[in-house]
Coordinates of C-alpha atoms in Angstrom, one line a residue:
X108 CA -17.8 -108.1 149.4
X109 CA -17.4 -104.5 148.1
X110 CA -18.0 -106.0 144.5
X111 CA -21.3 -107.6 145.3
X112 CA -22.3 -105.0 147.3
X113 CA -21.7 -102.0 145.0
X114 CA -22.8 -104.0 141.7
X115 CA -25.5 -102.7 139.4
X116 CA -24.2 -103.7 136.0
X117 CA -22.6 -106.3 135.1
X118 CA -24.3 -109.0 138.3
X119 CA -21.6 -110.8 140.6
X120 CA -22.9 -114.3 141.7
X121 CA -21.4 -116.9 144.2
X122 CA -22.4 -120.1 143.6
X123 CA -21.4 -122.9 146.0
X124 CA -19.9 -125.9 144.9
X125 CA -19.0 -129.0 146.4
X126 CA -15.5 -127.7 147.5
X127 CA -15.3 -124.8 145.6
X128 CA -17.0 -121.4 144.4
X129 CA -17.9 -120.5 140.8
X130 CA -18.1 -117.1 140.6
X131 CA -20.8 -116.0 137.8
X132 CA -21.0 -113.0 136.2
X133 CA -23.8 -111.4 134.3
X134 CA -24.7 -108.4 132.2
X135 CA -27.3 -106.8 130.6
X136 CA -26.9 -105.3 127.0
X137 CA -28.5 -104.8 123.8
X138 CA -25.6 -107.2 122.1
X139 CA -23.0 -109.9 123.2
X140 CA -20.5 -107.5 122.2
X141 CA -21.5 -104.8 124.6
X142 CA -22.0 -107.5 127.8
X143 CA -18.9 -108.6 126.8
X144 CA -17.5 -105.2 127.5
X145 CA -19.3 -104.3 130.5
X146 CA -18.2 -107.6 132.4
X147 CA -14.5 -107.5 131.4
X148 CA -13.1 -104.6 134.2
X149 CA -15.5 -106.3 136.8
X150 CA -14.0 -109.4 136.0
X151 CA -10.4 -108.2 136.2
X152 CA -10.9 -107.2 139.8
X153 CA -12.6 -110.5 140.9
X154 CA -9.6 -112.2 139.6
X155 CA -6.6 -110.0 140.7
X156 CA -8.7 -110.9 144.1
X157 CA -9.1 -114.7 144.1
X158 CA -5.3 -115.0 142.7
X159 CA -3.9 -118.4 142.7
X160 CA -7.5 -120.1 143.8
X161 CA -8.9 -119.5 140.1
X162 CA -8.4 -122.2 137.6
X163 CA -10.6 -121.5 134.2
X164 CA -13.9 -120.1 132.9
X165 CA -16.9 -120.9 131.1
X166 CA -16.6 -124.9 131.8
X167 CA -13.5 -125.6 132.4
X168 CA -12.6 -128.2 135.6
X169 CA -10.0 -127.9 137.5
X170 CA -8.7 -131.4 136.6
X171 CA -8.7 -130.0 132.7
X172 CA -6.9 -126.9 134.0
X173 CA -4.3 -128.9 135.6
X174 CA -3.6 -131.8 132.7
X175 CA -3.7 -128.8 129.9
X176 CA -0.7 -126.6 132.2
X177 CA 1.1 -130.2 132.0
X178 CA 3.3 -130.9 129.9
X179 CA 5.5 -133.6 131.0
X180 CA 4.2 -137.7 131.8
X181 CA 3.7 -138.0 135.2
X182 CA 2.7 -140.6 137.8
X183 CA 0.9 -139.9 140.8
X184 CA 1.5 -141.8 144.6
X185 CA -1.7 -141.3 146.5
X186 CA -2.0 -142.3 150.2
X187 CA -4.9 -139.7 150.8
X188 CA -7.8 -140.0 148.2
X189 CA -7.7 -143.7 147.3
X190 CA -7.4 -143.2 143.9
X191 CA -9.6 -140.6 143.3
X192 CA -7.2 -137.7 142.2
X193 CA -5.5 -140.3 139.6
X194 CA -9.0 -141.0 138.1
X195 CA -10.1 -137.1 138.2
X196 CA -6.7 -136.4 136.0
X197 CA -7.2 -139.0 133.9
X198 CA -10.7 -138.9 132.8
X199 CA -9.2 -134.9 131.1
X200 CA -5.8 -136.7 130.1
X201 CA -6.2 -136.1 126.6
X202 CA -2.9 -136.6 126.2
X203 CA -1.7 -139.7 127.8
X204 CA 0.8 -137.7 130.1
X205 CA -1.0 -139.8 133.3
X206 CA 1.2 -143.2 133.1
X207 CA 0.2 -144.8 136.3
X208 CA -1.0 -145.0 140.0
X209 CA 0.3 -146.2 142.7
X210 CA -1.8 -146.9 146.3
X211 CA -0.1 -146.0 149.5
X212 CA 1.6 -149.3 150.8
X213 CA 3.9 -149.7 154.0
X214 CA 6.3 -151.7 151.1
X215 CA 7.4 -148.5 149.6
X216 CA 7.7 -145.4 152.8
X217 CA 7.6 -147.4 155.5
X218 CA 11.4 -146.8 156.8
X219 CA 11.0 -143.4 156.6
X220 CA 10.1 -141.0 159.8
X221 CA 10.0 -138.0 158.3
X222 CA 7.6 -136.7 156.7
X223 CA 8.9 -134.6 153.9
X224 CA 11.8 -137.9 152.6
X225 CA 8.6 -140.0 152.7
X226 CA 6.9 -137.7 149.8
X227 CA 10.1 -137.5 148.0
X228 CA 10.9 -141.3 148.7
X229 CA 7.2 -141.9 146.8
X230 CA 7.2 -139.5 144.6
X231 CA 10.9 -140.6 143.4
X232 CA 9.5 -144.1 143.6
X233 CA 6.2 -143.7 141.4
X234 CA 8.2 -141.8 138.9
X235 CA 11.1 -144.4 138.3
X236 CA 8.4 -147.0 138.4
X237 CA 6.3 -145.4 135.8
X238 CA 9.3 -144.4 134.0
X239 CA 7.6 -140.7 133.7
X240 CA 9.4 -137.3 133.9
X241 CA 7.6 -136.0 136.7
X242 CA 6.3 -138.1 140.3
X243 CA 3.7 -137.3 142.6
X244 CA 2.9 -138.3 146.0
X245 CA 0.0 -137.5 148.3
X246 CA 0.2 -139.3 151.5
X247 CA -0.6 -138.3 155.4
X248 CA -0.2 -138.1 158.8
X249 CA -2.9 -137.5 160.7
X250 CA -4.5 -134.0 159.7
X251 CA -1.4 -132.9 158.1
X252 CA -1.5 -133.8 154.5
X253 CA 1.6 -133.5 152.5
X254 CA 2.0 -132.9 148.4
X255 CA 5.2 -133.4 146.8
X256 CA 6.4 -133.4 143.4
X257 CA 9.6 -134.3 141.9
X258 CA 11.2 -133.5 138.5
X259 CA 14.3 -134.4 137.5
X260 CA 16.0 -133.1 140.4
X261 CA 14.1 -130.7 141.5
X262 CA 11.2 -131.7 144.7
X263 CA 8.8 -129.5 146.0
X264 CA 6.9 -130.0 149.0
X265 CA 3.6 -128.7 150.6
X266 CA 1.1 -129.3 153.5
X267 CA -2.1 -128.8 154.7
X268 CA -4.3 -129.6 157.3
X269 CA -7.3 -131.4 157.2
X270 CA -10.2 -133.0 159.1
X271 CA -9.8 -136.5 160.3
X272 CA -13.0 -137.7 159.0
X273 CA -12.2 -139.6 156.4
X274 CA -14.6 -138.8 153.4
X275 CA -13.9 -135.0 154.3
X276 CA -10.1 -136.1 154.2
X277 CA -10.1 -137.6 150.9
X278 CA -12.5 -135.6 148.8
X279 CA -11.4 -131.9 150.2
X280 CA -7.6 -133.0 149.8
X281 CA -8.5 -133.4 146.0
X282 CA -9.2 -129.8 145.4
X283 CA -6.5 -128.5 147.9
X284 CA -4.0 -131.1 145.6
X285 CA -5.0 -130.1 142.2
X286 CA -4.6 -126.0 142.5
X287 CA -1.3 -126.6 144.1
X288 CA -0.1 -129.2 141.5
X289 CA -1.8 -126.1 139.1
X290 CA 0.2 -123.4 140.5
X291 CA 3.5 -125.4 140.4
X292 CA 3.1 -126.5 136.6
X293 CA 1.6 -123.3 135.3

């Protein structure tokens, strides 16, 4: 808040997003050139501050930041958002690295009781299935929801918790998803 409250020129604005914050910064100068100059150290210090949370300027999605830090194929396993992480990648899959989907089904986890060889059970699964280099699995249990990604034979493995309600459960699990799956690819 020390930013916002101490600002003069360059501006700091907060804008709210759906499930996010865009942070917008403005200056005041007789040419691009010398905006351009007066926002860069304010701009260094709001991003040494938001850290791993920041994903691209200007216009840049998060679902572009993510396909462009990938550079493998991949498949994702989704159990959380019904879909709607896969179709969020692939609509910025310029590529083709997005081989396939695959909803959660009781076929494919269901002999599993823990939590963490479930994601890497699906996540393996999706992966061989697809035949892609990298598999990723989103599934849950309750509020707990659990990323995983496997390549080669290396797995990682987060969680998070979430609300219950379902709408809030799927769309707020997408954004929590795609700046993990960011940080681990960058």
């Amino acid at each position: 808040m020390d930013l916002i409250d101490n600002q003069t020129n360059p501006t700091i604005a907060p804008l709210a997003g759906t499930h996010e914050v865009y942070i917008r910064l403005t200056a005041n100068a007789d040419s691009v050139d010398e905006c351009k100059t007066l926002i860069q150290p304010i701009k260094e210090k709001v991003l040494n501050r938001i850290g791993t949370y920041y994903y691209g300027s200007d216009d840049i999605v998060i679902e572009q930041s993510v396909m462009n830090a990938i550079n493998k194929t991949f498949s994702v396993y989704d159990g959380v958002t019904n879909g709607a992480l896969y179709t969020r990648l692939k609509t910025h899959d310029e590529d083709e690295l997005l081989k396939g989907h695959l909803p959660d089904s009781d076929i494919f986890i269901s002999d599993m009781s823990n939590n963490e060889e479930k994601v890497k059970k699906a996540a393996n699964y999706v992966k061989d299935l697809y035949k892609t280099d990298m598999g990723i699995a989103l599934i849950h249990d309750e509020a707990q929801v659990y990323l995983g990604i496997v390549s080669h034979d290396e797995f990682k493995i987060d969680s998070f918790k979430m609300s219950l309600n379902r709408n809030m459960l799927q769309n707020r699990s997408q954004n929590y998803a795609l700046i993990k799956l960011l940080n681990w690819v960058k």
